[in-house]
Short mmCIF file of C-alpha atoms in Angstrom, two decimals:
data_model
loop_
_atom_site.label_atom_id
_atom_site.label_comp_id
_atom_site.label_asym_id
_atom_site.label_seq_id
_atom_site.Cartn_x
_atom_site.Cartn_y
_atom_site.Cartn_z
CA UNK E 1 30.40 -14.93 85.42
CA UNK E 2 27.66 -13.69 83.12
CA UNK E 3 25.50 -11.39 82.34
CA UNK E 4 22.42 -12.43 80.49
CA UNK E 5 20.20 -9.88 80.30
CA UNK E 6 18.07 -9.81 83.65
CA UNK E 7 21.54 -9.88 86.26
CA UNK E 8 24.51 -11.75 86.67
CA UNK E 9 25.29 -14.85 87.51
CA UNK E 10 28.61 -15.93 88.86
CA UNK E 11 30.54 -19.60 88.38
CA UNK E 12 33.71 -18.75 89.73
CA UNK E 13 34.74 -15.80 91.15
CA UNK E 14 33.30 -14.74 94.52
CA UNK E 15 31.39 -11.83 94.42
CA UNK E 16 32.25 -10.04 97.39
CA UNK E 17 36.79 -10.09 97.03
CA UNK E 18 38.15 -7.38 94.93
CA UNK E 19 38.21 -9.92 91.78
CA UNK E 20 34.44 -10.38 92.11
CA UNK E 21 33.80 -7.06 92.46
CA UNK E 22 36.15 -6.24 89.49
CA UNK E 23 33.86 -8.77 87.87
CA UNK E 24 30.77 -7.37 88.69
CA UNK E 25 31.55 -4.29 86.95
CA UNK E 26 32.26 -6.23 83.77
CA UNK E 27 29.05 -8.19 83.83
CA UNK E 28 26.90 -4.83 84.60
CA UNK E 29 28.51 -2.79 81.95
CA UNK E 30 27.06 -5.50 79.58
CA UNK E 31 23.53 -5.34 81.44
CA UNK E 32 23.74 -0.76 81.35
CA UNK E 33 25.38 -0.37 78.03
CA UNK E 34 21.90 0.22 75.77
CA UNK E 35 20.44 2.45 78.51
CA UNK E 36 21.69 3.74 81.31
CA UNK E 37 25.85 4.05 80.40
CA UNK E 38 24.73 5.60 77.29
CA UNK E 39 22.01 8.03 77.60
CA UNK E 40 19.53 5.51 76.09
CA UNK E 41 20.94 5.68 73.44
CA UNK E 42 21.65 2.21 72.63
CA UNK E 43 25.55 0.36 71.53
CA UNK E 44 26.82 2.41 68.64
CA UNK E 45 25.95 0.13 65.24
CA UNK E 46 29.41 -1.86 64.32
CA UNK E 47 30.60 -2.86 68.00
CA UNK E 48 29.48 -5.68 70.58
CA UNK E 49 29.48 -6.38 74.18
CA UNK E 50 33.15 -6.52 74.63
CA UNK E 51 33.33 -3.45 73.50
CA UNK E 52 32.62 -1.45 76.50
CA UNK E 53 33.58 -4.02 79.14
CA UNK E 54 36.93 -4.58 79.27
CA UNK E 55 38.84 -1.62 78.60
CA UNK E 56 36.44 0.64 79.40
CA UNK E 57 34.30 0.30 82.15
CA UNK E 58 35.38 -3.14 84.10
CA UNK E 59 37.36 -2.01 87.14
CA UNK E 60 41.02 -3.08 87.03
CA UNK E 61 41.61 -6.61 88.90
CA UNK E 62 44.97 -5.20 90.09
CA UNK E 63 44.49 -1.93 90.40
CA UNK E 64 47.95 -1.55 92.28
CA UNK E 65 50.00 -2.77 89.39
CA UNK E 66 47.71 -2.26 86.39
CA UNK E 67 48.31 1.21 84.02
CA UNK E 68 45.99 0.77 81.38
CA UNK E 69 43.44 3.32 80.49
CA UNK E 70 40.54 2.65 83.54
CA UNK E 71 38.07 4.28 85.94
CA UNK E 72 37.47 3.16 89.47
CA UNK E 73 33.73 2.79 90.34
CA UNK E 74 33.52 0.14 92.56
CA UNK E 75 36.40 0.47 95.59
CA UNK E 76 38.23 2.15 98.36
CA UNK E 77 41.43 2.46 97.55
CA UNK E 78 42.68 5.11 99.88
CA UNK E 79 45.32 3.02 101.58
CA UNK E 80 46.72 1.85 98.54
CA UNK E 81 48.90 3.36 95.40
CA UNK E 82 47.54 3.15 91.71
CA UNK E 83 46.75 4.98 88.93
CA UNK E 84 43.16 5.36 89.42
CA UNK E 85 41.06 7.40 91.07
CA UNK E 86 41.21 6.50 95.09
CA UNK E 87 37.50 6.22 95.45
CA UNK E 88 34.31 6.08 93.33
CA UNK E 89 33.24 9.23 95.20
CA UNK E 90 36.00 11.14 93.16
CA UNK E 91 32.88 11.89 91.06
CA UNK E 92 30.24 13.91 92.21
CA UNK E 93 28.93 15.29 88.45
CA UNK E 94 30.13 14.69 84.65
CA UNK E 95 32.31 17.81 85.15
CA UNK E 96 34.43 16.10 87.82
CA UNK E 97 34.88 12.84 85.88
CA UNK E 98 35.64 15.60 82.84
CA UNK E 99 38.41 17.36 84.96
CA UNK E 100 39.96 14.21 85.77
CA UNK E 101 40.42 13.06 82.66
CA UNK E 102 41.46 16.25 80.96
CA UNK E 103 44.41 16.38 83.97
CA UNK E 104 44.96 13.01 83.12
CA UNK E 105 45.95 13.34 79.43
CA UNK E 106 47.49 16.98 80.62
CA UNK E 107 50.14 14.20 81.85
CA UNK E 108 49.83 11.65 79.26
CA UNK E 109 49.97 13.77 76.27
CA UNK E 110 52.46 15.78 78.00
CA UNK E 111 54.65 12.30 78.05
CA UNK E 112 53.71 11.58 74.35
CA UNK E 113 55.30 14.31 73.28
CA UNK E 114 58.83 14.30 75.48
CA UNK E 115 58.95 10.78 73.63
CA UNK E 116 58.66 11.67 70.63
CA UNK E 117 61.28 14.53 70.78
CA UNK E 118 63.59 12.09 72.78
CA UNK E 119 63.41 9.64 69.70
CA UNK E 120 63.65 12.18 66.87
CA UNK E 121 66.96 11.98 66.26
CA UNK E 122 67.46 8.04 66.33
CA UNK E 123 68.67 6.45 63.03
CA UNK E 124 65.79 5.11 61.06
CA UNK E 125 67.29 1.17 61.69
CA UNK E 126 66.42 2.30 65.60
CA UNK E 127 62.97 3.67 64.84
CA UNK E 128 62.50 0.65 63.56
CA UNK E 129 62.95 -0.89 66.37
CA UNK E 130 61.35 1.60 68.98
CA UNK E 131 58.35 1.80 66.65
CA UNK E 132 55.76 0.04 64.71
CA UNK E 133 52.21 0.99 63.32
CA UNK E 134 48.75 0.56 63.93
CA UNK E 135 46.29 0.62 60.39
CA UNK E 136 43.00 0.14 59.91
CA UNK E 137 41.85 -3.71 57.62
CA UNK E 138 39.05 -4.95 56.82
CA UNK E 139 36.67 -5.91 59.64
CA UNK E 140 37.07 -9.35 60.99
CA UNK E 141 35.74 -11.03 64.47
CA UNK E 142 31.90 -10.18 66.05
CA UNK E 143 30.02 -7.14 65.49
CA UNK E 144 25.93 -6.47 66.13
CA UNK E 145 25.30 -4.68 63.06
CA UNK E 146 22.03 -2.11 63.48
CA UNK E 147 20.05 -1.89 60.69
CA UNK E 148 19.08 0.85 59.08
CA UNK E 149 15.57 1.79 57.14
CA UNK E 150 17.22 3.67 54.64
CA UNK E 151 18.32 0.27 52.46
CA UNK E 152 20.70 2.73 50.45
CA UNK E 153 22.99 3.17 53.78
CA UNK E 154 25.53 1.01 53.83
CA UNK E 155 27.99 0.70 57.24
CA UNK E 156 31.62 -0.36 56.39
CA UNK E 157 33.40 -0.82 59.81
CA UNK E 158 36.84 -1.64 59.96
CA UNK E 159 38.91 -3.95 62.13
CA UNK E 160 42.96 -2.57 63.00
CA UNK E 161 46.23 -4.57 61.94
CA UNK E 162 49.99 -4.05 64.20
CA UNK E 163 52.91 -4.27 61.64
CA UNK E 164 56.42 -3.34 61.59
CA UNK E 165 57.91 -0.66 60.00
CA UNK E 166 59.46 -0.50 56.63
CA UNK E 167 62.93 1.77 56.12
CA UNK E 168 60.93 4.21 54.08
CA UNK E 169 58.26 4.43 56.82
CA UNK E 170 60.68 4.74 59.63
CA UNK E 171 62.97 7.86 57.21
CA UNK E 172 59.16 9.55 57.54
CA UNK E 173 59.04 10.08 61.29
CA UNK E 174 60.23 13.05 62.53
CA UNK E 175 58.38 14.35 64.94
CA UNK E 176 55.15 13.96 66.90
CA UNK E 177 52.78 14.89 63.90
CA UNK E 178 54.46 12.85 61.67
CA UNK E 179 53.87 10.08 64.07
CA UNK E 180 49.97 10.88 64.35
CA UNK E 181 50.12 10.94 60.91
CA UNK E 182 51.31 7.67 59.97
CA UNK E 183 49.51 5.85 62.87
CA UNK E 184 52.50 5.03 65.17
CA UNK E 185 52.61 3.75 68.46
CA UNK E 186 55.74 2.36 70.46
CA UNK E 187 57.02 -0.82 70.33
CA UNK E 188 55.85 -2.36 73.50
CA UNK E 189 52.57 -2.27 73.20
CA UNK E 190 50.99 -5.57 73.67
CA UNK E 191 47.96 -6.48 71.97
CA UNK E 192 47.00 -9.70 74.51
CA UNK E 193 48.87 -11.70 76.24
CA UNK E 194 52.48 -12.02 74.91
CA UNK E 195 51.07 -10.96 71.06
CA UNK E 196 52.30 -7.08 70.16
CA UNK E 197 51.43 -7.82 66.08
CA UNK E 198 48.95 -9.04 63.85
CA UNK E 199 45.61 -8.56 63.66
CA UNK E 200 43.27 -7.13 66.23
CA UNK E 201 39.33 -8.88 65.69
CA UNK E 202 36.49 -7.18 66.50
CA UNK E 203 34.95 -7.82 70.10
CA UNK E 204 37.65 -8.84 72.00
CA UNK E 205 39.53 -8.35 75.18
CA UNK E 206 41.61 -5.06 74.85
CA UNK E 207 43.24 -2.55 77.19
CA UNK E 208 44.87 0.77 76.68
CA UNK E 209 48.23 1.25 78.89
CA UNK E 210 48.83 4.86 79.52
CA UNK E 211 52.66 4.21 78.85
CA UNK E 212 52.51 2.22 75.97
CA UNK E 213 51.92 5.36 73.86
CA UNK E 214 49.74 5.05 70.71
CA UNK E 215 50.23 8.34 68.46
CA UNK E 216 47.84 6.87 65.77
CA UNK E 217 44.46 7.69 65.14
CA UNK E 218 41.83 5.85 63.33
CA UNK E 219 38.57 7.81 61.09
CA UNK E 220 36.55 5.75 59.18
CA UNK E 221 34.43 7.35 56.79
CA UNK E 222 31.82 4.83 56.44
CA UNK E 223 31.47 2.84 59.78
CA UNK E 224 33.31 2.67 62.81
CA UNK E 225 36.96 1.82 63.55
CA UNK E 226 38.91 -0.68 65.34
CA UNK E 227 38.94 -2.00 68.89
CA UNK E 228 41.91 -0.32 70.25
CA UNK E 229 41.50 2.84 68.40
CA UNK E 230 37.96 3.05 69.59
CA UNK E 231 39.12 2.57 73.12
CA UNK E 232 41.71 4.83 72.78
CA UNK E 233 39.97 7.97 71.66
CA UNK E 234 36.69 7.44 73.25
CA UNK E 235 38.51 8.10 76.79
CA UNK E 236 40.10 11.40 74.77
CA UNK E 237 37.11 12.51 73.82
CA UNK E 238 35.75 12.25 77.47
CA UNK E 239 39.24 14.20 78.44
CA UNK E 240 38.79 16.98 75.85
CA UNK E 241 35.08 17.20 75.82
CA UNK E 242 32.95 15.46 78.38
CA UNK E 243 31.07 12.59 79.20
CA UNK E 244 27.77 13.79 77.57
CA UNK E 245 29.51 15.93 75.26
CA UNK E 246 32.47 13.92 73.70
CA UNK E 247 32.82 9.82 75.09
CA UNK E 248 28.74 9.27 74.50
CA UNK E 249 28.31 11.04 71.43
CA UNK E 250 31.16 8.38 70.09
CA UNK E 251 30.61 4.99 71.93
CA UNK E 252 26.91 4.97 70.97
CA UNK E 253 23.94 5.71 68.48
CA UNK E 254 23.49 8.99 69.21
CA UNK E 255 23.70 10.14 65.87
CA UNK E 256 22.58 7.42 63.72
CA UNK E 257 18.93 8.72 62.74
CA UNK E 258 20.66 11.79 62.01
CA UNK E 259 23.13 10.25 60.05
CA UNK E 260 20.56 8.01 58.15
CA UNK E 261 17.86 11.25 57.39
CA UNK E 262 21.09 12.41 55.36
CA UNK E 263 21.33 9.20 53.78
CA UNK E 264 24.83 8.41 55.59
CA UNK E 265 26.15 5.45 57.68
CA UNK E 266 26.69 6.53 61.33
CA UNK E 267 30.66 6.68 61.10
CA UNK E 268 33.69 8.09 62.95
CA UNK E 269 33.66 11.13 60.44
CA UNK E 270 29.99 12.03 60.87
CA UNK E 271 30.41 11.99 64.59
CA UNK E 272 33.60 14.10 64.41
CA UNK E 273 31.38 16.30 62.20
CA UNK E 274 29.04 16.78 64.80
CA UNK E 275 31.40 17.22 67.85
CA UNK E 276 35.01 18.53 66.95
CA UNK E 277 33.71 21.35 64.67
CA UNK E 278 35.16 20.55 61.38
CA UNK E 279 38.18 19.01 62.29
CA UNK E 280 39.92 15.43 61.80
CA UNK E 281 40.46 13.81 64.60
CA UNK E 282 44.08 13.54 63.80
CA UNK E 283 43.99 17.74 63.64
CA UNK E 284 41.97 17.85 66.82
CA UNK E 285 44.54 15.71 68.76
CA UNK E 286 47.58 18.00 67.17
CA UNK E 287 45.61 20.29 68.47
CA UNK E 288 45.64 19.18 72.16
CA UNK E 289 49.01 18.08 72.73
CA UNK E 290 50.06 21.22 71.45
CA UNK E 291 48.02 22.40 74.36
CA UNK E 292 50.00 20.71 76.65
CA UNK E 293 53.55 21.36 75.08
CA UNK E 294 52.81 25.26 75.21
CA UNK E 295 52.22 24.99 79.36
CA UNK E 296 55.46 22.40 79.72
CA UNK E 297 57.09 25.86 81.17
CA UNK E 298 54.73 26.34 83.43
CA UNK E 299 55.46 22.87 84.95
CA UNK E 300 55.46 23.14 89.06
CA UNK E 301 58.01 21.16 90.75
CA UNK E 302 56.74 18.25 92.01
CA UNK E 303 58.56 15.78 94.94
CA UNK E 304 58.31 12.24 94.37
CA UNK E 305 59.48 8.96 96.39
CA UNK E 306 61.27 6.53 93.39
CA UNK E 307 62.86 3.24 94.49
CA UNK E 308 63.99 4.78 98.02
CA UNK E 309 65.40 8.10 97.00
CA UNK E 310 63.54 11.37 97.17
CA UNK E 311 63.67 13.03 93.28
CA UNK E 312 62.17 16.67 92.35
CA UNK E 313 60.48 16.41 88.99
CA UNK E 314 61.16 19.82 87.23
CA UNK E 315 60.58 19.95 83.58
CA UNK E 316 63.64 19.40 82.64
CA UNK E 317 64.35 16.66 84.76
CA UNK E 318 61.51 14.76 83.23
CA UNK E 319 62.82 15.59 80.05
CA UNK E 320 65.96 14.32 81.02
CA UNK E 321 64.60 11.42 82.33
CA UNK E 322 62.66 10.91 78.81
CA UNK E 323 65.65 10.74 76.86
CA UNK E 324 67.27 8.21 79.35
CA UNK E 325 64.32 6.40 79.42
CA UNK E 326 64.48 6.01 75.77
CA UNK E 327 67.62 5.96 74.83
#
């Protein structure tokens, strides 16, 4: 299908099965993304189509099997198990969509951090192993650059890079700040297809899994970052902050005239200026998984159905289960 500027037009799929409908999502978000999506607001200068489509707001296909990072606006799924939201209805206002996204990173980050406590003590040949990092290179694949008046502002986005570890990176991680720090995430995280390293172009087809755990962050100065860091902490800034508050202020151009009066490029830190009060991002998501780690306590019990047995989920026992899991 395609979406070319007045509706969408399908070649394929079939509009009215779950794929076409999954489909139609995709197309639309490309149609809504300079106006209604954003506030009218417009595409934040340095990204493209793809990057709010996939990833972000196209349904899941497989909504039954998939985990990545996704909101469900377009079925009902009450007689089926996911990890999505059962029904678009879920969402009556921007503080509902906020509360479900803040209790889901209450679980995710929660799960961050019981992995990287579980793998604290592994020999740095293991880390090597378990880990690898995500860094920011220089920008390569499709962006729609916005210009600017001010000819003196100058955007430099970036594009992101998976490599392995090094020995001396690996005998630096030793605990979840030091993994934040030196832009970590797990091993099997797949960029595409069966590709987990190399580099990551501009405008493509990305997803975040919720499992795959990505401790990095990503804070350009001058522009904006790469694809899956972008996708990554836009849906944390919807968690921590809101939709109008946090995800739009960072997916789109809110700021830029702002930015440009000042004689500055609209970039991750100017934004972060504006809506985290002063702090990196890497501080501000210390900051909230250390949220979550002082209410792991407070856990309630919770009964769960896993592969035919019945299993209560304590905090310990998922704790325990972490360090199986990893180990």
């Amino acid at each position: 299908a395609e979406a070319n500027g007045l509706g969408v037009r399908y070649f394929i799929d079939r509009v009215l099965d779950d794929r076409g409908s999954a489909t139609y999502s995709h197309e639309m978000t490309h149609l809504l993304d300079r106006t209604v999506l954003f506030n009218n607001l417009g595409r934040r200068d340095g990204t493209g189509a793809e990057f709010y489509a996939r990833g972000m707001f196209e349904n899941s296909y497989t909504p039954e099997s998939d985990t990545y990072l996704n909101l469900n606006f377009v079925y009902d799924h009450s007689d089926k198990d996911g990890f999505y939201n059962k029904k678009p209805d879920r969402f009556q206002s921007p503080e509902d969509l906020k509360t479900y996204m803040q209790r889901s990173f209450d679980v995710l980050y929660t799960l961050d951090y019981l992995e990287a406590e579980a793998s604290k003590d592994m020999s740095p040949q293991d880390k090597i192993k378990y880990f690898k990092k995500i860094i920011p290179v220089g920008t390569k694949g499709s962006r729609t650059w916005v210009d600017y008046r001010n000819a003196a502002v100058k955007p430099s986005h970036m594009s992101e890079e998976i490599q392995s570890l090094s020995l001396e990176e690996a005998n630096q991680l030793s605990d979840i700040d030091s993994l934040i720090a030196h832009h970590i995430l797990v091993n099997r995280y797949i960029i595409a297809g069966f590709r987990d390293r190399g580099l990551i172009e501009a405008n493509g087809y990305y997803t975040i899994d919720m499992f795959d755990t990505i401790y990095g962050v990503s804070q350009n100065d001058s522009g904006m970052s790469g694809d899956i860091s972008f996708r990554k902490q836009a849906f944390e800034l919807m968690a921590a902050l809101g939709y109008y508050e946090g995800f739009v202020p960072y997916v789109s151009n809110q700021y830029k005239q702002a930015a440009e009066a000042e004689g500055r490029p609209l970039s991750d830190t100017y934004i972060f200026s504006k809506i985290l009060k002063g702090k990196t991002y890497a501080d501000f998501k210390k900051d909230q998984i250390k949220e979550r780690v002082a209410k792991l306590g407070q856990l309630k019990p919770v009964t769960i159905q896993h592969e035919g047995q019945e299993i209560a989920l304590t905090s310990q026992k998922v704790n325990d289960l972490m360090k199986k899991a990893v180990q």
